[in-house]
mmCIF file of C-alpha atoms in Angstrom:
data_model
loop_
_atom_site.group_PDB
_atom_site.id
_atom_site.type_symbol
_atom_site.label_atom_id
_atom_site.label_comp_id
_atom_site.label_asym_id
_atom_site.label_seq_id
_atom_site.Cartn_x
_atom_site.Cartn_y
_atom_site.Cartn_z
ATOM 1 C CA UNK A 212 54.239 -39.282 14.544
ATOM 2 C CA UNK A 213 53.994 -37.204 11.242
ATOM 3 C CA UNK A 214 55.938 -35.481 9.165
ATOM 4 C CA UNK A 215 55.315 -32.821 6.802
ATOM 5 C CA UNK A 216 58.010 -30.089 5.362
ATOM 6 C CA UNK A 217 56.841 -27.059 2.818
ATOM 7 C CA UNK A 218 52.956 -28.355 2.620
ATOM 8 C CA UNK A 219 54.080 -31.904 1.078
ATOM 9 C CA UNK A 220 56.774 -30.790 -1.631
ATOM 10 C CA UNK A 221 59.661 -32.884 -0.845
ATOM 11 C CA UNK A 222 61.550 -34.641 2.066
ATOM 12 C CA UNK A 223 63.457 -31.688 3.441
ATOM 13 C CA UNK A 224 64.652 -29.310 5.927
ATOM 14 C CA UNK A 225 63.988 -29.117 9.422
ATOM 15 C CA UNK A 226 61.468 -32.188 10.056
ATOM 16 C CA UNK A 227 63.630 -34.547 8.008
ATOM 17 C CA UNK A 228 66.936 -33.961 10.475
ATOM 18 C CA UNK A 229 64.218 -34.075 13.220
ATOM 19 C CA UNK A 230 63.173 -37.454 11.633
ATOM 20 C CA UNK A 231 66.409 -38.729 10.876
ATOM 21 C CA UNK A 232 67.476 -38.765 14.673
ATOM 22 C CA UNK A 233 64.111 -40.509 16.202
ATOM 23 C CA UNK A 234 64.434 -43.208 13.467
ATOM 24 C CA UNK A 235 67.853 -44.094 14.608
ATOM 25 C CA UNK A 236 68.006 -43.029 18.361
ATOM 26 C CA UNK A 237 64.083 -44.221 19.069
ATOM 27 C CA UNK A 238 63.000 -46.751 16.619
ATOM 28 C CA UNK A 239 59.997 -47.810 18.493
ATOM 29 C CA UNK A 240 58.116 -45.235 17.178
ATOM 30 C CA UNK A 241 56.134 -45.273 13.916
ATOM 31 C CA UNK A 242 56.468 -42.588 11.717
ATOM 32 C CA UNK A 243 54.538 -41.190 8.735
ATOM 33 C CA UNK A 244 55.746 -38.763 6.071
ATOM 34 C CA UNK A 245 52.883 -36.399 4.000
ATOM 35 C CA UNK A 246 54.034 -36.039 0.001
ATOM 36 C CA UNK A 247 51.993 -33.983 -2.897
ATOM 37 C CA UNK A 248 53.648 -37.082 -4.506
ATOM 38 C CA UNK A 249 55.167 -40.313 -2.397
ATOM 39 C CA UNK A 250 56.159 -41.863 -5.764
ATOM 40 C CA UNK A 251 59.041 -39.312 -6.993
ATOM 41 C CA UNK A 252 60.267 -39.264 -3.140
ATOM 42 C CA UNK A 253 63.070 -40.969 -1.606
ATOM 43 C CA UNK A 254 62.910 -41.832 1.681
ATOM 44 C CA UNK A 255 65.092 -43.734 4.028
ATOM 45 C CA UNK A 256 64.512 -45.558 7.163
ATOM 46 C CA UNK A 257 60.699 -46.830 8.236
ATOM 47 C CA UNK A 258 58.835 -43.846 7.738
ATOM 48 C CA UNK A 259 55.385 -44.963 5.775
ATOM 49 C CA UNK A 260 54.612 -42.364 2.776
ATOM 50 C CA UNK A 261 50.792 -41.035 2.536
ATOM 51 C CA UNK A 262 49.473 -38.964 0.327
ATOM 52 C CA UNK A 263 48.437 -35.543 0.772
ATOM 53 C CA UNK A 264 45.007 -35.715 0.768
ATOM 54 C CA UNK A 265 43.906 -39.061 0.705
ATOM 55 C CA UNK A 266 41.800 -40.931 3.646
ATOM 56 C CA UNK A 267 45.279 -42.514 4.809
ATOM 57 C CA UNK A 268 46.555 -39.096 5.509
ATOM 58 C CA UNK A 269 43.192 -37.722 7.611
ATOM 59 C CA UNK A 270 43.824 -41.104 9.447
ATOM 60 C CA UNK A 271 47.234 -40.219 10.301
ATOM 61 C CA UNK A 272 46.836 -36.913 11.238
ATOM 62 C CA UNK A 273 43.482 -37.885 13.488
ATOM 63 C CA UNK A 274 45.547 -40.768 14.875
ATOM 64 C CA UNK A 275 49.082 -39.480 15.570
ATOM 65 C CA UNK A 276 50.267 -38.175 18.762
ATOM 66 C CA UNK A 277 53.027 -35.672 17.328
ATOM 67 C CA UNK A 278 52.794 -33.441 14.311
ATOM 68 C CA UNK A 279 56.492 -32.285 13.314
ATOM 69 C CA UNK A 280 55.752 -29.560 10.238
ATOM 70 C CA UNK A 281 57.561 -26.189 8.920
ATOM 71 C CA UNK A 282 54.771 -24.608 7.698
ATOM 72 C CA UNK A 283 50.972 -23.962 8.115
ATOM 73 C CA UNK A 284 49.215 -26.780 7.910
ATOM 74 C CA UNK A 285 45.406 -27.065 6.875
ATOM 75 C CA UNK A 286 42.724 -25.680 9.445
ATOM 76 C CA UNK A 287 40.348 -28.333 8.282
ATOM 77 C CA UNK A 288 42.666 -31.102 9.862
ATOM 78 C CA UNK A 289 41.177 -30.964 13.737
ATOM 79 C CA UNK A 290 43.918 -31.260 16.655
ATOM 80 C CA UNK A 291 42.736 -33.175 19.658
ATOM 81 C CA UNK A 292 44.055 -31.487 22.786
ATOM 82 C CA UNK A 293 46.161 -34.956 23.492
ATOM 83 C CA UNK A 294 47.818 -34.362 20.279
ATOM 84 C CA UNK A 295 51.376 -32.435 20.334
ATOM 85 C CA UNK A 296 52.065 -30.024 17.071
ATOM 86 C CA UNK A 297 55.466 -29.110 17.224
ATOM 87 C CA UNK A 298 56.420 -26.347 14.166
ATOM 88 C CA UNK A 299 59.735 -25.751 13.496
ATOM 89 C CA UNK A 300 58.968 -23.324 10.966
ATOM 90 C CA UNK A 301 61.604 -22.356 8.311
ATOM 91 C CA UNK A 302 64.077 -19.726 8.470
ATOM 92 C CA UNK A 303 65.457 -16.918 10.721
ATOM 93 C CA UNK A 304 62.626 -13.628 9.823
ATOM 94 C CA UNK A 305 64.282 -11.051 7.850
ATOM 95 C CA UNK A 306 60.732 -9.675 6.444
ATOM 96 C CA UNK A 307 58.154 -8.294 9.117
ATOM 97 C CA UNK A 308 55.643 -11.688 9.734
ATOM 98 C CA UNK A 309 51.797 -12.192 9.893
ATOM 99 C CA UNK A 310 50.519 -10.301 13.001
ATOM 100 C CA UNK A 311 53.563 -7.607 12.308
ATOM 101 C CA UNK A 312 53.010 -7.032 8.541
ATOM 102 C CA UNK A 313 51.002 -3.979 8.163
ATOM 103 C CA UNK A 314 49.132 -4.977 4.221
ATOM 104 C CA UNK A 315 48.612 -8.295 2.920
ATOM 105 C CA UNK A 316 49.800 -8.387 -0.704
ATOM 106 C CA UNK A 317 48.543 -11.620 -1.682
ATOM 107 C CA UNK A 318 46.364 -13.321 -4.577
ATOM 108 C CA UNK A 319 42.753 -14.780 -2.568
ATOM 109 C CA UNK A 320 42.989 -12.929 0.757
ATOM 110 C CA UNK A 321 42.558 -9.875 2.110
ATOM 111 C CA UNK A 322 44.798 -8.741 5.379
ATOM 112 C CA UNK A 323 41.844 -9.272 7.851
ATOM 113 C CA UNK A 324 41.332 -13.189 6.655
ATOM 114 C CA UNK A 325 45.423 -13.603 6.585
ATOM 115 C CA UNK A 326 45.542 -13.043 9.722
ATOM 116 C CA UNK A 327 43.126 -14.493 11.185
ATOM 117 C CA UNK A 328 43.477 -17.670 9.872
ATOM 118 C CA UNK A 329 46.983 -17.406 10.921
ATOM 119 C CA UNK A 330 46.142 -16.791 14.482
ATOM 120 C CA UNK A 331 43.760 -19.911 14.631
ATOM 121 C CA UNK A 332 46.744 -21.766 13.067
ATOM 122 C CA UNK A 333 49.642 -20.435 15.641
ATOM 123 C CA UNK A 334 47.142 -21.235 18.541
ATOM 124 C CA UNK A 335 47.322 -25.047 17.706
ATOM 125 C CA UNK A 336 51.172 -25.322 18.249
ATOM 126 C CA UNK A 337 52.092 -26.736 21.286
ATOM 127 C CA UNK A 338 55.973 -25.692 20.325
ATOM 128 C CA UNK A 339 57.658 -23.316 18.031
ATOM 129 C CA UNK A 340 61.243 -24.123 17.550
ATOM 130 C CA UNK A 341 63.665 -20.724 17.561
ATOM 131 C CA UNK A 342 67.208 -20.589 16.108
ATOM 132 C CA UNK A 343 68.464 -17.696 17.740
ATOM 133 C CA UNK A 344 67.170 -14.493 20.820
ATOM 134 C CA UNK A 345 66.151 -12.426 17.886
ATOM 135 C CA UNK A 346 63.779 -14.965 16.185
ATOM 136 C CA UNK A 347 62.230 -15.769 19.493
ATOM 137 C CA UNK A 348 61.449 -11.721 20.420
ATOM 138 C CA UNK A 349 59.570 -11.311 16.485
ATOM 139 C CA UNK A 350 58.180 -14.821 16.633
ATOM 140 C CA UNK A 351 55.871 -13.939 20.184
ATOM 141 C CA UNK A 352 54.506 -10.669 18.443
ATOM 142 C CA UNK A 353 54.366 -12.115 14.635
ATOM 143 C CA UNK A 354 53.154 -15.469 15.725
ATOM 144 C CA UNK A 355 51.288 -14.428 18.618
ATOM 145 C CA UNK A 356 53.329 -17.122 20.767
ATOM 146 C CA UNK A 357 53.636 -17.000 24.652
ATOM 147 C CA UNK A 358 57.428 -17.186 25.427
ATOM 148 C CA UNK A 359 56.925 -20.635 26.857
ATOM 149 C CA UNK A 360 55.830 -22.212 24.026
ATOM 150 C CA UNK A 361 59.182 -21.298 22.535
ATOM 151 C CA UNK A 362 62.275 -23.628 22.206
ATOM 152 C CA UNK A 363 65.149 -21.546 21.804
ATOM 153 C CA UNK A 364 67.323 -24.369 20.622
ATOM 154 C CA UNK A 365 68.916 -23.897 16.758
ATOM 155 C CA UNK A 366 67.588 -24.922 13.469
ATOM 156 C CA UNK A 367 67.313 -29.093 13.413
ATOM 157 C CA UNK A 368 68.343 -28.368 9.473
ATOM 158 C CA UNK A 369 71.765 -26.650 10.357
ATOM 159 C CA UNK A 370 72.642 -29.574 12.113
ATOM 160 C CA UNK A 371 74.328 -30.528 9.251
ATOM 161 C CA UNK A 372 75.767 -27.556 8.918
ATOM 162 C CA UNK A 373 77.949 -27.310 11.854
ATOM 163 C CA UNK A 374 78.515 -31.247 12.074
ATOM 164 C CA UNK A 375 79.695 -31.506 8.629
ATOM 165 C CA UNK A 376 81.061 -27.843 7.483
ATOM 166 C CA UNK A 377 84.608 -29.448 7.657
ATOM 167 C CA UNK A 378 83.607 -32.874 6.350
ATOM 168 C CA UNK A 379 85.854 -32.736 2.653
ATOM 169 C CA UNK A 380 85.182 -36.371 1.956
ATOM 170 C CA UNK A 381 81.485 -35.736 2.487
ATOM 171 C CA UNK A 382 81.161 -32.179 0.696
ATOM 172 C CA UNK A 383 83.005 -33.995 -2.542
ATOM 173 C CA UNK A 384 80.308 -36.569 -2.372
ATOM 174 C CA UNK A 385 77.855 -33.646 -2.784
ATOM 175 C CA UNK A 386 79.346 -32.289 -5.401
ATOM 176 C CA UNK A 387 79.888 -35.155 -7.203
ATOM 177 C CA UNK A 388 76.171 -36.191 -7.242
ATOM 178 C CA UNK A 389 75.339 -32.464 -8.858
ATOM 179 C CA UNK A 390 78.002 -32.977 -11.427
ATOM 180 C CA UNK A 391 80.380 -30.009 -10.231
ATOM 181 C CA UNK A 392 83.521 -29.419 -11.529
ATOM 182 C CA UNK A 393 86.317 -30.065 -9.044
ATOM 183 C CA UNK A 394 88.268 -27.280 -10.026
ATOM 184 C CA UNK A 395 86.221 -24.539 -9.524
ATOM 185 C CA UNK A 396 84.478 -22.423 -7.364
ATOM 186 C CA UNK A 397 81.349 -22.315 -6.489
ATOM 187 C CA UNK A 398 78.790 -20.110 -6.394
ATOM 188 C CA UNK A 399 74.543 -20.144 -5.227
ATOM 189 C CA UNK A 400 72.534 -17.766 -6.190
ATOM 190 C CA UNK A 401 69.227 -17.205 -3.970
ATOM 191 C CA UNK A 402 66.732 -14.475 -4.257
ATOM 192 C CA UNK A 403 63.816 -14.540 -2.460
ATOM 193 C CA UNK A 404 60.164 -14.045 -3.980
ATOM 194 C CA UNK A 405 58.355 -10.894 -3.875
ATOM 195 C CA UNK A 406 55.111 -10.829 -2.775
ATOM 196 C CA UNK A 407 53.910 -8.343 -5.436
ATOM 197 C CA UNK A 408 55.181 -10.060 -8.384
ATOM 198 C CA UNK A 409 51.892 -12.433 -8.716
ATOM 199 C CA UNK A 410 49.685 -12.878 -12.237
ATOM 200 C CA UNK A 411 46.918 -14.579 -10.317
ATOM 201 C CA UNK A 412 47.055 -16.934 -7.627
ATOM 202 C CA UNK A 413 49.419 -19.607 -7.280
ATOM 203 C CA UNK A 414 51.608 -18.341 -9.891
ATOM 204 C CA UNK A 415 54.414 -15.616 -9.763
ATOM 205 C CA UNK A 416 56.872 -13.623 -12.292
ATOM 206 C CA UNK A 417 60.293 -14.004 -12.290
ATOM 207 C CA UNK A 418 62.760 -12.241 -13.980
ATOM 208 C CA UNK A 419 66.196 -12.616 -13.912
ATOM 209 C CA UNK A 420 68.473 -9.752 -13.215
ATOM 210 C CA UNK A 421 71.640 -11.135 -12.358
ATOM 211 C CA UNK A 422 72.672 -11.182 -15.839
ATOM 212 C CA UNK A 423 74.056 -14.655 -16.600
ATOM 213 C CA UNK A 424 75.796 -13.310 -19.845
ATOM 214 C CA UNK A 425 78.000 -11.317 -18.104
ATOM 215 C CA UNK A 426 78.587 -13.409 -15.491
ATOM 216 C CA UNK A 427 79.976 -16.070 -17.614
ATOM 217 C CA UNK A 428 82.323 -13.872 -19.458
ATOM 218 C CA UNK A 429 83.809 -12.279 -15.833
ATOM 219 C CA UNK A 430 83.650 -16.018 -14.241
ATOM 220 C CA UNK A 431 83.335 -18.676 -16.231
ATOM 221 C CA UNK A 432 86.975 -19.783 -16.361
ATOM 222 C CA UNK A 433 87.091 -19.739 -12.360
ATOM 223 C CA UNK A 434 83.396 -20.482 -11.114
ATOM 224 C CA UNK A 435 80.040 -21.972 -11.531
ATOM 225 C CA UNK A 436 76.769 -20.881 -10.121
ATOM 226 C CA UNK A 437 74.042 -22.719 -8.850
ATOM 227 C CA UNK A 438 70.729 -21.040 -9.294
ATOM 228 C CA UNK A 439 67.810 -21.644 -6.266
ATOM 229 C CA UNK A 440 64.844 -19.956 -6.577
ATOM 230 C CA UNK A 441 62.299 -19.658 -4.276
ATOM 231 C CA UNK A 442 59.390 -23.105 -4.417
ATOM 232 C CA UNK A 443 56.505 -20.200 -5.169
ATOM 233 C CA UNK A 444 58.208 -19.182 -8.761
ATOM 234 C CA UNK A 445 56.855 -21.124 -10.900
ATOM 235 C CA UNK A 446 58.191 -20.048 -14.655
ATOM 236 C CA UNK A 447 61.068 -22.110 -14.829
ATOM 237 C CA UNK A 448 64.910 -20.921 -16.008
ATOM 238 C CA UNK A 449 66.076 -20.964 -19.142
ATOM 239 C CA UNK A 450 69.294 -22.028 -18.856
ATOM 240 C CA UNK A 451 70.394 -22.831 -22.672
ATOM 241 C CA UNK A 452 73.975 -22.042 -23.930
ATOM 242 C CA UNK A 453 74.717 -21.932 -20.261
ATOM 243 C CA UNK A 454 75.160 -26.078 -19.537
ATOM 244 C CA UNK A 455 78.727 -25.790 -18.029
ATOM 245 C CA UNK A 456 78.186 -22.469 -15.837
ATOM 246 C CA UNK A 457 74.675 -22.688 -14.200
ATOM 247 C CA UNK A 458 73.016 -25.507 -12.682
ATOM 248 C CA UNK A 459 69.453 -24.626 -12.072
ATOM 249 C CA UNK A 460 69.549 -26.211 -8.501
ATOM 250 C CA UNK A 461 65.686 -24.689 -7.290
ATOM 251 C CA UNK A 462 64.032 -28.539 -7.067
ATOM 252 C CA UNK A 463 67.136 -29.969 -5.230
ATOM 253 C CA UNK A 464 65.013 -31.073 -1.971
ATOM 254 C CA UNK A 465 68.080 -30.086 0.628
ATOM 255 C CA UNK A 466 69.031 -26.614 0.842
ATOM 256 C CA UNK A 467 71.591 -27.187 3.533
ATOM 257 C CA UNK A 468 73.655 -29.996 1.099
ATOM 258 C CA UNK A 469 73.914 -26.615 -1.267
ATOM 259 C CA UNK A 470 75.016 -24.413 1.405
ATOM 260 C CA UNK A 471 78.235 -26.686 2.341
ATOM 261 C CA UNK A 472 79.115 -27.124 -1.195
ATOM 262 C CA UNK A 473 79.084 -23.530 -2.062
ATOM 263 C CA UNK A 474 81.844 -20.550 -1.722
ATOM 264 C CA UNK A 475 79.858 -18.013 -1.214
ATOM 265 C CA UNK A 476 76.282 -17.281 -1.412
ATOM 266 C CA UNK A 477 74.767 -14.284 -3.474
ATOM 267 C CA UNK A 478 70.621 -13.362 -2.235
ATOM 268 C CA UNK A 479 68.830 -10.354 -1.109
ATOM 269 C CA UNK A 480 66.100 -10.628 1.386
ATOM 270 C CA UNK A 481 65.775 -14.388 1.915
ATOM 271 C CA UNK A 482 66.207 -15.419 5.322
ATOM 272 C CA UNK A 483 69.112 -18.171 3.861
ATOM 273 C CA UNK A 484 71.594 -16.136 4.736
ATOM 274 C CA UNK A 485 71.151 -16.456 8.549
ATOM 275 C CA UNK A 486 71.831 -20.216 7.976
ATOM 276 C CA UNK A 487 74.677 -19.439 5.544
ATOM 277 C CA UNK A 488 76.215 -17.373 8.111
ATOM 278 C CA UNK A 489 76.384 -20.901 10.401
ATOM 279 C CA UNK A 490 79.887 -21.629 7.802
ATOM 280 C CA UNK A 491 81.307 -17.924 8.284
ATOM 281 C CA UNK A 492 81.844 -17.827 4.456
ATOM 282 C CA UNK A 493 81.275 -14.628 2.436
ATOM 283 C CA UNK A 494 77.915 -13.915 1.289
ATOM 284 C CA UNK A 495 76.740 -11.141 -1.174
ATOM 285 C CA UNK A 496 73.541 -8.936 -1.048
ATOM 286 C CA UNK A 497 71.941 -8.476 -4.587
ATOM 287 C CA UNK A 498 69.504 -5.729 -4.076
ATOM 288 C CA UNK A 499 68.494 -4.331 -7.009
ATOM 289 C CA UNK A 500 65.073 -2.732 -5.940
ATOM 290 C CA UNK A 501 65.913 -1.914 -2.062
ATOM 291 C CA UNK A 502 64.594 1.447 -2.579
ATOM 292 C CA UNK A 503 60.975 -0.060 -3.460
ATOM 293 C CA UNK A 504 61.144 -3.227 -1.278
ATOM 294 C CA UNK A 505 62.358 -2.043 1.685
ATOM 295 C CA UNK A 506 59.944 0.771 1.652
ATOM 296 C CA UNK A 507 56.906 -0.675 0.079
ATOM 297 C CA UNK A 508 56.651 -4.567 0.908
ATOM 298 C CA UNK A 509 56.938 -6.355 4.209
ATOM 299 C CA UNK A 510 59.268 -4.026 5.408
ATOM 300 C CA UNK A 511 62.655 -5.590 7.779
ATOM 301 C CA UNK A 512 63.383 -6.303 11.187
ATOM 302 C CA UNK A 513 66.829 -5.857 10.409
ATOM 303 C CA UNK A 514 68.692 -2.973 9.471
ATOM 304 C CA UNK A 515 69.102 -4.122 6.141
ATOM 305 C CA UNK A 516 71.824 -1.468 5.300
ATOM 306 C CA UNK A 517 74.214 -1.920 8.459
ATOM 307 C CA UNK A 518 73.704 -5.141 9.752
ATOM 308 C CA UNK A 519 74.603 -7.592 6.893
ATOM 309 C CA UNK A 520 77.692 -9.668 6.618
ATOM 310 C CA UNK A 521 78.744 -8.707 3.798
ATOM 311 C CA UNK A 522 78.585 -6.155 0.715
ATOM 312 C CA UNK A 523 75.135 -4.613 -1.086
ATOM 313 C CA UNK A 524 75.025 -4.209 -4.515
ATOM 314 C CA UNK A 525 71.934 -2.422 -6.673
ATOM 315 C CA UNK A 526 74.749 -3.083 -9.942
ATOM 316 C CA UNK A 527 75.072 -6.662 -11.688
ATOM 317 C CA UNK A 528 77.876 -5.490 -13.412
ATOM 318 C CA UNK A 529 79.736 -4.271 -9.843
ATOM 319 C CA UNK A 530 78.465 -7.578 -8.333
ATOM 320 C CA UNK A 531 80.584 -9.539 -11.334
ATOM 321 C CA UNK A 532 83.881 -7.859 -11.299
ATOM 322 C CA UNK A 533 84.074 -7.655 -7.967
ATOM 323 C CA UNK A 534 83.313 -11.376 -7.524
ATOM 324 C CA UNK A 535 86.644 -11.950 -9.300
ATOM 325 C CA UNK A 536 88.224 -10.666 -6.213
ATOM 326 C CA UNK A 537 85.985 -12.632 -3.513
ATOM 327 C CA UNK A 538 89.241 -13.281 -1.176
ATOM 328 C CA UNK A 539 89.430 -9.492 -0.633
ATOM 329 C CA UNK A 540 85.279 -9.623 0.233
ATOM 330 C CA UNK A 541 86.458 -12.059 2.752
ATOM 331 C CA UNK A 542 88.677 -10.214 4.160
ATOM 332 C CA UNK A 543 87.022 -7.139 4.438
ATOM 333 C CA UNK A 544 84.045 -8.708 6.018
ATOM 334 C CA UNK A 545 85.922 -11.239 8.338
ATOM 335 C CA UNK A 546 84.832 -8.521 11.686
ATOM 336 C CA UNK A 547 81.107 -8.197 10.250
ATOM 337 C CA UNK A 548 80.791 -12.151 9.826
ATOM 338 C CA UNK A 549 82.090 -13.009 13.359
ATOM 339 C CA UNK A 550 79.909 -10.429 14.406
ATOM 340 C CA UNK A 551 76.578 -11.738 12.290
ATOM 341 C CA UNK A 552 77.506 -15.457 13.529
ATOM 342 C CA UNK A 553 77.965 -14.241 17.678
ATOM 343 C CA UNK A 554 74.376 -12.321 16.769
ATOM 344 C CA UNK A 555 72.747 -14.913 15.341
ATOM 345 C CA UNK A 556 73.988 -18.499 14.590
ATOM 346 C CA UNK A 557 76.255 -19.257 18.239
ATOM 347 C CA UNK A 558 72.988 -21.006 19.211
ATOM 348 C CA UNK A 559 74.114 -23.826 16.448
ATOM 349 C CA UNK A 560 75.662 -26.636 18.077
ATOM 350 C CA UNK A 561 74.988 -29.477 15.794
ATOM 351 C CA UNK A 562 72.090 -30.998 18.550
ATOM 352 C CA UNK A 563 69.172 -29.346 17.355
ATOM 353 C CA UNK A 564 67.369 -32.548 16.530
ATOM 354 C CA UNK A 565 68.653 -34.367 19.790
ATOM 355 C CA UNK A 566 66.966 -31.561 21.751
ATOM 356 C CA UNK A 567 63.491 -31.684 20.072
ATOM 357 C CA UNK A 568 63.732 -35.900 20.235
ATOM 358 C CA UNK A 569 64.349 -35.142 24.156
ATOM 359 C CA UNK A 570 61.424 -32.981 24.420
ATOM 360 C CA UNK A 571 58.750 -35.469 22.636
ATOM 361 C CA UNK A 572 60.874 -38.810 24.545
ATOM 362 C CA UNK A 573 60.679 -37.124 27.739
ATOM 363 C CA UNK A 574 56.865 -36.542 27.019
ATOM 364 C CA UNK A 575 56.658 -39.838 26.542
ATOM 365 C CA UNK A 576 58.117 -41.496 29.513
#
C-alpha cells in the first residue's frame, strides 16, 4: 500500500497514524511512503521511501492495491478499478469546499477547471474518512460523495490526541525536543492562508499582525508562542530579537505533537481548531479582517460569530492583555467548549486508525 500526506511534504498527519497501526498490527503488508524529498525524512518501521516523481513511484502507484492520501493526488496517475483509494483528507471544513465555493480565487485556474478537475479526482475515492455528522453532510455536496462512500469514524491524526492528552511524561518529551521552557506557558499561534493574498502562483504574502512586540512585553515573563503557519506561505518569519519567546514551529511535520504541548491555541479560520477542541482547552479567534473574509472569500459553514469556543478578537492589543488572564477565558467558555466538543469531536475515541486497518484487513480476507 502507499502513502502520501500534503502532496509529498513530510511524514505527517492522518496517513502516518493510519500507517503506524498496519505496520505494527499487520506486518505482512508492504508499504511505500511518497516524499518531495526521502533524504531529509525520518521514517520508522518498513515503509520503503520513493520519490515523488520518479519511475519507482509510477510503479508503486500502478502496482499497489491501497492508496492512503490527505489530499488530491495527480490525475495523470491512472486507478485500476481493483485498486482501493482511501482519502482521509485533512481537517474538519470551516470554509465552503470545491463544488460549494461559489468563485475560484486562485493563481492558474479558473472556477470551471477547479472544479472539474476536482470532480474527476473525488470520483476515484473508494472512501472518504469523516471526523464528525457535520463534515459528512458538507463533504457529499462539496465533494460530490454518495453517503456510502463515507466513513464516519474520527480523524486517524487525533488519535493521539485523545490517547495521549493526559500522557505528562510523554507531553515533556515533546517539549523537550522543541527546546521549551518548563516553566512557562505555552502558546500556538495558527492562522490560516487566504486565498487572495497570492503574487503569482505558488507563492503567497504574509504579513504578520499579531504584533510580536507587544506580545512579548504583556507575556514574555509567563509564556512562549509557537508560530505555525500555513505549508502554502512561503516568505518565511523573521523572528530576530525574539529567540526566547517565539519558536517558528510552521516545518514541524506533526501538528497534533503541537496541539498537546500547547495551552491554548490562538487562529482564525483554520479548520485546527476542530481538532484542538478534541483537549477541551481554550482557544482564541484572531480575526482581524472578518468583515472582508467572511463576506468576500470562501464564505463559512459555520456561524463564525456564535458558534466558536471561545472569544473573537479584530484587536491585537485586546487579544494580549486579555491573554494575561487566560484562566478567566477558561472559565467563561467552559459551557461553549463542552458544547463545541459534544458538536463536533465526541466521535474521537482514540481508534480511528484501528477502524480504517479493519476496513482494508477485512477487504482483504
Amino acid at each position: 500500500m502507499v502513502f502520501e500526506a500534503f502532496g509529498g511534504k513530510n511524514y505527517s498527519d492522518s496517513p502516518k497514524y493510519v500507517y503506524e497501526y498496519m505496520m505494527k498490527h499487520h506486518p505482512n503488508y508492504e508499504f511505500i511512503w511518497v516524499f518531495k524529498k526521502p533524504g531529509n525524512v525520518y521514517l520508522p518501521g518498513p515503509a520503503k521511501k520513493v520519490k515523488k516523481g520518479s519511475a519507482a513511484y509510477y510503479e508503486a502507484y500502478s502496482k499497489a492495491k491501497y492508496w492512503i492520501a490527505n489530499a488530491r493526488l495527480p490525475l495523470y496517475l491512472n486507478k485500476k478499478p481493483n485498486q482501493v483509494y482511501i482519502q482521509t483528507w485533512h481537517g474538519t471544513p470551516l470554509k465552503r469546499l470545491a463544488n460549494d465555493m461559489k468563485v475560484i480565487r486562485m493563481p492558474g485556474t479558473t472556477t470551471d477547471n477547479y472544479k472539474r478537475n476536482f470532480r474527476e479526482e473525488t470520483s476515484r475515492w473508494d472512501y472518504l474518512v469523516s471526523p464528525n455528522a457535520y463534515s459528512t453532510k458538507i463533504f457529499e455536496t462539496a465533494f460530490w460523495m454518495p453517503p456510502e462512500k463515507i466513513l464516519e469514524v474520527g480523524y486517524p491524526r487525533n488519535d493521539l490526541l485523545v490517547n495521549r492528552a493526559n500522557d505528562e511524561a510523554y507531553i515533556q518529551e515533546l517539549k523537550e525536543s522543541l527546546n521549551l521552557p518548563q516553566d512557562k506557558k505555552v502558546i500556538m499561534y495558527a492562522p490560516t492562508w487566504r486565498d487572495d493574498e497570492f503574487v503569482k502562483k505558488g507563492k503567497y504574502l504574509f504579513d504578520l499582525k499579531i504584533d510580536l512586540d507587544n506580545l512579548q512585553q504583556k507575556l514574555g515573563d509567563e509564556y512562549v508562542i509557537l508560530l505555525r503557519m500555513h505549508y502554502l506561505i512561503s516568505n518565511a518569519l523573521d523572528l530576530r530579537g525574539y529567540e526566547d519567546f517565539a519558536i517558528d514551529v510552521s516545518n514541524y511535520s506533526d501538528i497534533s505533537e503541537l496541539y498537546l504541548v500547547s495551552d491554548c491555541l490562538i487562529t482564525d479560520y483554520s479548520s485546527v481548531f476542530f481538532d484542538y477542541g478534541v483537549l477541551k482547552r481554550p482557544q482564541i479567534f484572531f480575526a482581524y479582517d472578518l468583515d472582508k473574509y467572511g463576506q468576500d472569500l470562501r464564505g463559512f459553514y459555520l456561524d463564525y460569530n456564535n458558534d466558536l469556543p471561545g472569544p473573537i478578537y479584530q484587536d491585537a492589543y485586546k487579544l494580549a492583555e486579555d491573554l494575561k488572564n487566560l484562566d478567566q477565558i477558561e472559565a467563561e467558555y467552559k459551557d461553549k467548549i463542552e458544547r463545541f466538543y459534544n458538536d463536533f469531536c465526541a466521535l474521537e475515541d482514540g481508534a480511528s486508525s484501528r477502524a480504517i486497518a479493519d476496513i482494508i484487513t477485512r477487504k482483504q480476507s
